[in-house]
Amino acid sequence: MFEARLAQSAILKKVLEAVKDLLSEATFECSDSGIMVQAMDNAHVSLVSLNLRSDGFDKFRCDRNLSMGMNITTMTKILRCASSEDTVTLRAWDNPDNIIFIFESPSKEKLAEYEMKLINMDQEHLGIPETMYSCVVKMPSAEFARICKDLSQFGEAITIACSKEGVKFSAAGDYGNANIKLAQTAEVDKEEEAVCIDMQEPVKLTFACRYLNSFVKATPLCAQVKLSMSADVPLVCEYSIGEIGHIRYYLAPKIDDEDEN
Amino acid sequence: MFEARLAQSAILKKVLEAVKDLLSEATFECSDSGIMVQAMDNAHVSLVSLNLRSDGFDKFRCDRNLSMGMNITTMTKILRCASSEDTVTLRAWDNPDNIIFIFESPSKEKLAEYEMKLINMDQEHLGIPETMYSCVVKMPSAEFARICKDLSQFGEAITIACSKEGVKFSAAGDYGNANIKLAQTAEVDKEEEAVCIDMQEPVKLTFACRYLNSFVKATPLCAQVKLSMSADVPLVCEYSIGEIGHIRYYLAPKIDDEDEN
Amino acid sequence: MFEARLAQSAILKKVLEAVKDLLSEATFECSDSGIMVQAMDNAHVSLVSLNLRSDGFDKFRCDRNLSMGMNITTMTKILRCASSEDTVTLRAWDNPDNIIFIFESPSKEKLAEYEMKLINMDQEHLGIPETMYSCVVKMPSAEFARICKDLSQFGEAITIACSKEGVKFSAAGDYGNANIKLAQTAEVDKEEEAVCIDMQEPVKLTFACRYLNSFVKATPLCAQVKLSMSADVPLVCEYSIGEIGHIRYYLAPKIDDEDEN
């Protein structure tokens, strides 16, 4: 038997909103250590890696390892039926055909059960090598989302250039061009407003706006986002999920600036 | 002469929002005792019955009985031109071709008059027999609206099953199925949050989501909704309208569970 | 060199929203005395006249007179990238091909530069004769916007009739007709809520809703609007822009009430 409970459904609702743009279905790997999802987006360009540790749940039981193929669109619909303060429980039997989502209101007077059919999916476990990155930028996630939105009005790609002084985002299009510079913050009142750069050597990489704009759907999960970059390897864009885990998005840079448009 | 005044247009605005989905035109029967509307929806499936008592108005005068055919779409547009705190007066002469809506701002400095042409409509007075119901459920109207919205994502019909313990709403669709159970509340701080069941014998009836979702447009009128059900007779879904009257929606159950979807 | 700075971008954002419906491109005339735009709308029916005085800017430098043709649609996109509390600076060189918009966050840690290509435009300077008007109405701008919106649901033209007692707005359509009367306010707590009429002789003029509804996009700029009217000459609809200038819209009345529909 598999059973996982969270006191508030809000986190799971936000996780679904953070992946539903990229994934229409995905395999949820459940084990003693928690729930893991690793999947390429529908266009097989970016990679999503979600990790929810068992000790972050209010209750977690997984008698044997399960690989459950879930329709993310249906799952999002189901989660939208939960109020944010509802307790949510996921339950499945061994060798399951279905997974059950149970939402309980705080007063216990409302109990909703949604039974969703599982789907068969090919297993593809993707090894992601541990990498040392040339630049790691931590910055307010809302600021990153705003910059991606603003710049993607003007071009299809965003160049991120990172140096000791700060990080520069730029885009160019028919109308002219746009540059946004963020300085590393000396000191800030609130840690979540800090811009913090850990640089070994400068990098300058270009990414497709379309994917960045899908990644920033995770903004409600965490006040800060961590961008890890090295020349010629995929960007990692990471959001913590409370005390329970994290979601990481991987996106390869555009190979040649000249090809950009 | 006919004249009816309400100190705040907000109630009339909400009444229009509550009927405009179902009715594109309707006959308003005005008499000494108030204003009454009884009409089948455009598809002739459900029935709307609206009752506004003369003593609920701030001023009411009706020298002779009038049957005025009104275009609900136009009337909704006109009411949207009133601010919620405006006084609203309806005025018509005997044998009228027009009805006049007068909106006065609280400061009296703005006076708006909208004259709407009446339409000829066939009279159909529908006798609704008084019935004793097997189950009468009173519950928060916002909860009922939420349940109808949530479940209609997953199927075209909602089954309502009522027993001593509580009321269960369910829907089934391609993805699996959904069940929402509400327990009768033992005691609540606020009366409007109570779920209260008056049961003679259990019932289990299935209704088309589409109509339920039109009925719940009345939610802003009242914090509680009353659902009256018996086997093989139409559901009555009733909302009080302040101290002035009520709106009732009637909908026949689907005859055979097997036909449902 | 041309450089103009405003401590808060909010005013410029609102100015753009106020003209973008009517103008897709326009020539900005910059001189020692400030920035001026005069342009017919895209359909060559109404006229927009914008005046921003140099002394209203926090910094203003204009070494030689410049006529810069700007794409208003692109400029609106760029201004939407500024936060309302950002400082905005416009900068161009003599004989420029480009204009640069610089947005600085209050903390100075974010610096955004948008470079926009200028466009060649035919110069058309329109002489607007100074006129004495029969009626000048000052009224709350939000009320004027509301009236235009409400009445344009019912007809394509609005008749404004002004007399000593007040001002009457009316529209007629297939459903009947609508009249909104505003009385001159005797005394008001807040000056911005006043309706104030300065009348030499009564006027009654009819205008196309479509243009009035574009003019009221300037509502966020100022709590009051000034309507100046005389028989057979264009209406002037004026909004102050803080301490820095104003925007005026001109619209000729419909010639014959009979032609109205």
Tab-separated table of N, CA and C in Angstrom, chain A residues 74 77-78 80-83 109-117, chain B residues 143 146 150 153-154 174-183 185:
chain	number	residue	atom	x	y	z
A	74	THR	N	-5.391	15.790	-16.038
A	74	THR	CA	-6.459	15.350	-15.143
A	74	THR	C	-6.090	15.618	-13.689
A	77	LYS	N	-6.711	19.146	-12.802
A	77	LYS	CA	-8.151	19.380	-12.588
A	77	LYS	C	-8.571	18.919	-11.204
A	78	ILE	N	-8.086	17.741	-10.813
A	78	ILE	CA	-8.470	17.194	-9.500
A	78	ILE	C	-7.940	18.092	-8.384
A	80	ARG	N	-7.342	21.176	-8.439
A	80	ARG	CA	-8.079	22.443	-8.384
A	80	ARG	C	-9.376	22.299	-7.596
A	81	CYS	N	-9.831	21.075	-7.397
A	81	CYS	CA	-11.034	20.848	-6.592
A	81	CYS	C	-10.741	20.888	-5.093
A	82	ALA	N	-9.476	20.922	-4.718
A	82	ALA	CA	-9.125	21.021	-3.299
A	82	ALA	C	-9.032	22.487	-2.901
A	83	SER	N	-9.543	22.825	-1.724
A	83	SER	CA	-9.265	24.144	-1.167
A	83	SER	C	-7.846	24.122	-0.609
A	109	GLU	N	-15.968	18.132	7.896
A	109	GLU	CA	-17.347	17.881	7.474
A	109	GLU	C	-17.474	17.631	5.975
A	110	LYS	N	-16.420	17.990	5.238
A	110	LYS	CA	-16.438	17.722	3.799
A	110	LYS	C	-15.315	16.750	3.469
A	111	LEU	N	-15.668	15.691	2.774
A	111	LEU	CA	-14.696	14.686	2.382
A	111	LEU	C	-14.869	14.403	0.902
A	112	ALA	N	-13.830	14.692	0.121
A	112	ALA	CA	-13.940	14.476	-1.325
A	112	ALA	C	-12.920	13.433	-1.758
A	113	GLU	N	-13.366	12.473	-2.563
A	113	GLU	CA	-12.472	11.437	-3.090
A	113	GLU	C	-12.497	11.452	-4.604
A	114	TYR	N	-11.344	11.541	-5.206
A	114	TYR	CA	-11.252	11.492	-6.668
A	114	TYR	C	-10.383	10.300	-7.036
A	115	GLU	N	-10.944	9.408	-7.821
A	115	GLU	CA	-10.215	8.209	-8.238
A	115	GLU	C	-9.789	8.415	-9.691
A	116	MET	N	-8.489	8.355	-9.936
A	116	MET	CA	-7.983	8.605	-11.288
A	116	MET	C	-7.327	7.348	-11.835
A	117	LYS	N	-7.677	6.993	-13.094
A	117	LYS	CA	-7.044	5.831	-13.719
A	117	LYS	C	-5.587	6.115	-14.016
B	143	GLU	N	-20.804	26.500	-0.973
B	143	GLU	CA	-20.329	25.110	-1.015
B	143	GLU	C	-21.028	24.338	-2.125
B	146	ARG	N	-19.570	25.396	-5.410
B	146	ARG	CA	-18.233	24.823	-5.581
B	146	ARG	C	-18.308	23.355	-5.993
B	150	ASP	N	-16.888	21.806	-9.369
B	150	ASP	CA	-15.830	20.790	-9.320
B	150	ASP	C	-16.262	19.524	-10.056
B	153	GLN	N	-16.516	19.221	-13.951
B	153	GLN	CA	-15.291	19.031	-14.721
B	153	GLN	C	-15.154	17.585	-15.205
B	154	PHE	N	-15.826	16.655	-14.502
B	154	PHE	CA	-15.537	15.244	-14.710
B	154	PHE	C	-16.670	14.456	-15.335
B	174	ASP	N	-14.594	9.603	-17.922
B	174	ASP	CA	-13.588	8.759	-18.542
B	174	ASP	C	-12.367	8.541	-17.645
B	175	TYR	N	-12.033	9.504	-16.843
B	175	TYR	CA	-10.795	9.457	-16.080
B	175	TYR	C	-10.907	8.605	-14.824
B	176	GLY	N	-12.148	8.295	-14.385
B	176	GLY	CA	-12.364	7.621	-13.114
B	176	GLY	C	-13.629	8.173	-12.498
B	177	ASN	N	-13.628	8.454	-11.199
B	177	ASN	CA	-14.855	9.009	-10.623
B	177	ASN	C	-14.566	9.875	-9.411
B	178	ALA	N	-15.579	10.621	-9.001
B	178	ALA	CA	-15.421	11.586	-7.920
B	178	ALA	C	-16.604	11.514	-6.969
B	179	ASN	N	-16.323	11.633	-5.675
B	179	ASN	CA	-17.351	11.597	-4.635
B	179	ASN	C	-17.082	12.693	-3.628
B	180	ILE	N	-18.090	13.456	-3.287
B	180	ILE	CA	-17.925	14.461	-2.235
B	180	ILE	C	-19.017	14.234	-1.200
B	181	LYS	N	-18.570	14.010	0.053
B	181	LYS	CA	-19.539	13.762	1.125
B	181	LYS	C	-19.561	14.945	2.078
B	182	LEU	N	-20.767	15.400	2.403
B	182	LEU	CA	-20.923	16.426	3.433
B	182	LEU	C	-21.659	15.804	4.605
B	183	ALA	N	-21.087	15.960	5.802
B	183	ALA	CA	-21.756	15.475	7.000
B	183	ALA	C	-22.685	16.559	7.518
B	185	THR	N	-23.909	19.032	10.082
B	185	THR	CA	-23.096	19.691	11.113
B	185	THR	C	-23.778	19.572	12.463
